[in-house]
Tab-separated table of C-alpha atoms in Angstrom:
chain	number	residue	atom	x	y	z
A	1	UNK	CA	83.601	101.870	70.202
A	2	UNK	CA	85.704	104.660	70.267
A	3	UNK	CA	89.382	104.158	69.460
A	4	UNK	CA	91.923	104.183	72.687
A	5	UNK	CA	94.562	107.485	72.535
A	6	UNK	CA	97.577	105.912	71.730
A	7	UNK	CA	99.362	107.022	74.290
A	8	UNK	CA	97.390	105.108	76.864
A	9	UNK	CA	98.064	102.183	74.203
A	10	UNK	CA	101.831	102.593	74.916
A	11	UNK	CA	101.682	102.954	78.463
A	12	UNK	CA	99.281	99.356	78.892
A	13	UNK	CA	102.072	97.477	76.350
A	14	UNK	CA	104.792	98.575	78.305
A	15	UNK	CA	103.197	98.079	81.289
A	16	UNK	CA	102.720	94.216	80.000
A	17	UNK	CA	105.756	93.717	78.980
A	18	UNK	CA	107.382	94.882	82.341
A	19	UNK	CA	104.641	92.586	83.987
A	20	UNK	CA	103.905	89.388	82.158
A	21	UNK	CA	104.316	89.786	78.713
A	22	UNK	CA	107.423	89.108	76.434
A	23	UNK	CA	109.753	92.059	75.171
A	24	UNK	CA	113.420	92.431	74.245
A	25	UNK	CA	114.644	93.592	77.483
A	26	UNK	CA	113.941	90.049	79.283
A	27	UNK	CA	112.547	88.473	82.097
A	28	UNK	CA	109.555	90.334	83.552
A	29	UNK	CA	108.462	90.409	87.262
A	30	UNK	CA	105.998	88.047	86.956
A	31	UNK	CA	108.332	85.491	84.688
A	32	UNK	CA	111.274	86.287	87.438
A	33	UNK	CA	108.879	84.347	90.299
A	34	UNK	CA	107.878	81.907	87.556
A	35	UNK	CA	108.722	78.427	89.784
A	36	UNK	CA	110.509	80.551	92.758
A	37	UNK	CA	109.108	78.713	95.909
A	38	UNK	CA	108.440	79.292	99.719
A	39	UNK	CA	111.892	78.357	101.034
A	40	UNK	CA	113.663	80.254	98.110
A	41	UNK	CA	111.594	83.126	98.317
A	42	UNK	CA	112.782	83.587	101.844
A	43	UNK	CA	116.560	83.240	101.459
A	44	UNK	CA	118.656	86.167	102.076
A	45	UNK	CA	122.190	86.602	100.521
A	46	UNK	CA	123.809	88.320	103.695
A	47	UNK	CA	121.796	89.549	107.162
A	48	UNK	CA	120.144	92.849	106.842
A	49	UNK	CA	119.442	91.881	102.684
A	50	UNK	CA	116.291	91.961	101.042
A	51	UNK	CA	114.682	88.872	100.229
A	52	UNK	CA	112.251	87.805	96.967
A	53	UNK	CA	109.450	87.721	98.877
A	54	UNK	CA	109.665	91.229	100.391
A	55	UNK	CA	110.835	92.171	96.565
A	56	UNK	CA	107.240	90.406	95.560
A	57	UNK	CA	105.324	92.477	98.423
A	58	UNK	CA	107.005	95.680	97.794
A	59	UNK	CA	106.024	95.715	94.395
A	60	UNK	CA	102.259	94.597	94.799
A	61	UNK	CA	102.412	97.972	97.166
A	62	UNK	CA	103.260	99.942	94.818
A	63	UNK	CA	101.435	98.707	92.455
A	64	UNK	CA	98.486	99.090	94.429
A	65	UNK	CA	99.307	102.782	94.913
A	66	UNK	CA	99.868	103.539	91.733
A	67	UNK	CA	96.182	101.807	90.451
A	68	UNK	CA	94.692	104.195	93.228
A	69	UNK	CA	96.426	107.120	91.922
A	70	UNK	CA	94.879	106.394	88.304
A	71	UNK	CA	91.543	105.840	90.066
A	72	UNK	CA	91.433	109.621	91.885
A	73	UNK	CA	91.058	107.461	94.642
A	74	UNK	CA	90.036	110.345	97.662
A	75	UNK	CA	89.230	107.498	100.555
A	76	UNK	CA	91.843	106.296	102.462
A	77	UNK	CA	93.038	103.159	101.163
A	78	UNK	CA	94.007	100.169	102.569
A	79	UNK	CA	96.507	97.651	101.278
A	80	UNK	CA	95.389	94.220	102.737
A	81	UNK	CA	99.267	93.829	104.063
A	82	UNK	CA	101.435	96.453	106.629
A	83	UNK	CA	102.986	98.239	106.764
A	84	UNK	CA	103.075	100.281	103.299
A	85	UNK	CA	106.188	100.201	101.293
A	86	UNK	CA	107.849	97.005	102.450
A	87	UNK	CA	105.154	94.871	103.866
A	88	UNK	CA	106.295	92.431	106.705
A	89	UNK	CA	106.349	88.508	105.536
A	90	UNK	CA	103.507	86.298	106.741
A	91	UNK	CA	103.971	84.683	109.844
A	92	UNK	CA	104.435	81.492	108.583
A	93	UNK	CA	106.232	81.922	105.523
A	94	UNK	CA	104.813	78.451	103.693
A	95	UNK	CA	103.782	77.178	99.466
A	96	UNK	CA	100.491	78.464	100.392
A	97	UNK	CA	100.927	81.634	101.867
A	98	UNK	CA	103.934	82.753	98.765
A	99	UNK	CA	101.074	81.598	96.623
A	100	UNK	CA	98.104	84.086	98.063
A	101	UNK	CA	101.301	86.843	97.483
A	102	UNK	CA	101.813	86.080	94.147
A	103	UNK	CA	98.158	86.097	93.519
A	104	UNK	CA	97.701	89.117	95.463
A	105	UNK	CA	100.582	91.058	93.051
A	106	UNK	CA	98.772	89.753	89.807
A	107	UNK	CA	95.027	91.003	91.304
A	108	UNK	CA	97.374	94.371	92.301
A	109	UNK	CA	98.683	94.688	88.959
A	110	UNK	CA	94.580	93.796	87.176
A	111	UNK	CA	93.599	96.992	89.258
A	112	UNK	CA	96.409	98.831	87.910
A	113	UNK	CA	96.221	97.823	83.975
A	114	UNK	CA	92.106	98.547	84.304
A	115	UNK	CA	92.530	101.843	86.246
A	116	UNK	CA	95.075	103.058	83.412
A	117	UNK	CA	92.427	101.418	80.406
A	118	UNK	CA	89.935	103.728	82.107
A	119	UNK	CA	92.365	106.614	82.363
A	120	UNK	CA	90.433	109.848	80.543
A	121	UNK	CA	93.638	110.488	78.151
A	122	UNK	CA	93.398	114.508	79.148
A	123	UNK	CA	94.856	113.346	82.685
A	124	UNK	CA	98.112	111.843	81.048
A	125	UNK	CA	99.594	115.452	81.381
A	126	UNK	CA	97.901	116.380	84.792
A	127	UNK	CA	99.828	116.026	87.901
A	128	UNK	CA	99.346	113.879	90.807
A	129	UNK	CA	101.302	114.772	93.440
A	130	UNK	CA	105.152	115.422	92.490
A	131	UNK	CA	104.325	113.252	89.022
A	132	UNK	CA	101.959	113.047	86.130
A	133	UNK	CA	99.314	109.779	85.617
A	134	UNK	CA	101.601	109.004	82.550
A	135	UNK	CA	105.005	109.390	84.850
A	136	UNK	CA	103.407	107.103	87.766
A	137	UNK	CA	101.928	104.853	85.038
A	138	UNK	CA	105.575	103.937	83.280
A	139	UNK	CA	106.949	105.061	86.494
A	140	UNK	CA	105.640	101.825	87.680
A	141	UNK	CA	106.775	99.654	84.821
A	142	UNK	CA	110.142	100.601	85.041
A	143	UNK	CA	109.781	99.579	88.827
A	144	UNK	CA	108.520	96.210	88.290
A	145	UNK	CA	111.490	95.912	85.857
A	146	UNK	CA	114.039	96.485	88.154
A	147	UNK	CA	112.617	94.349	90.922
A	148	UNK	CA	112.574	91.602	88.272
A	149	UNK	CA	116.559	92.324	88.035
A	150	UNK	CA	116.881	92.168	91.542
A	151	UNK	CA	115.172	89.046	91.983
A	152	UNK	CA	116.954	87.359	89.025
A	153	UNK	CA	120.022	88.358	90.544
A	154	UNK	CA	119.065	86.357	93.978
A	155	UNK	CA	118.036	83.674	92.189
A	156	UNK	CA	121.625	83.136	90.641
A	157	UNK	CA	123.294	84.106	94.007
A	158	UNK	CA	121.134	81.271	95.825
A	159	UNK	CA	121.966	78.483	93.090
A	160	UNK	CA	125.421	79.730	93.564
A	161	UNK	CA	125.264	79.225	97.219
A	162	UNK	CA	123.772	75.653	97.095
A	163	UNK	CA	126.405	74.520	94.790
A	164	UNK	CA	129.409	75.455	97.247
């Protein structure tokens, strides 16, 4: 088996680590919705604020665009939620529905981390649009790290918020 380019080595661990593996820098997304339920993922610090949940969709978007950018995908795509960017919340907003999203980012983010494994390492330089695979691939990472941020940060704000 021939050995992986490094660089697409780097790119998967960092990828991981921003995902669901541990590193230095913290929590990851996927550890920042570790035990987040329903009725918290919902709560909104002020009107007009984003909420986890939309934080949790958001990212499976654009994690799913990303995968399909590694893949050369040429067909139209379709994310199985709408609208693209910030998909809407599921009608009834219950455990088993913020389940079936959380699963849905994970399967997102399995497409991704096989689409950059599979990445010929002469397209790391190539661009794609504005961006080059290796840009959109730690592009993403550092996305899902800051979304992790954001939702640590609501997490603290609704404890807070109980408490008074």
């Amino acid at each position: 088996m021939p050995k992986r380019d490094a660089r697409i080595t780097l790119l998967l661990k960092q990828a991981d680590q921003s995902f669901n593996r541990r590193s230095w820098h913290g929590t990851n997304l996927r550890g920042a919705l570790r035990n987040v339920t329903a009725q918290e993922a919902v709560w909104r610090p002020g009107p007009g604020r984003r909420n986890i949940w939309e934080y949790l969709l958001h990212s499976a978007y654009y994690t799913y665009a990303v995968a399909r950018v590694l893949e050369d995908a040429k067909e139209r795509g379709t994310f199985p939620r709408k609208p693209s960017g910030w998909p809407r919340l599921p009608g009834v907003p219950d455990q088993k529905a913020w389940a079936a999203d959380v699963r849905l980012l994970e399967e997102q983010y399995q497409r991704f981390r096989a689409a950059l494994e599979n990445l010929d390492p002469r397209k790391l330089d190539q661009k794609w649009g504005k961006w080059t695979y290796a840009e959109h691939a730690f592009g993403l990472a550092n996305h899902d790290l800051y979304h992790a941020g954001q939702i640590q940060l609501l997490k603290r704000l609704l404890r807070a918020n109980r408490k008074t």
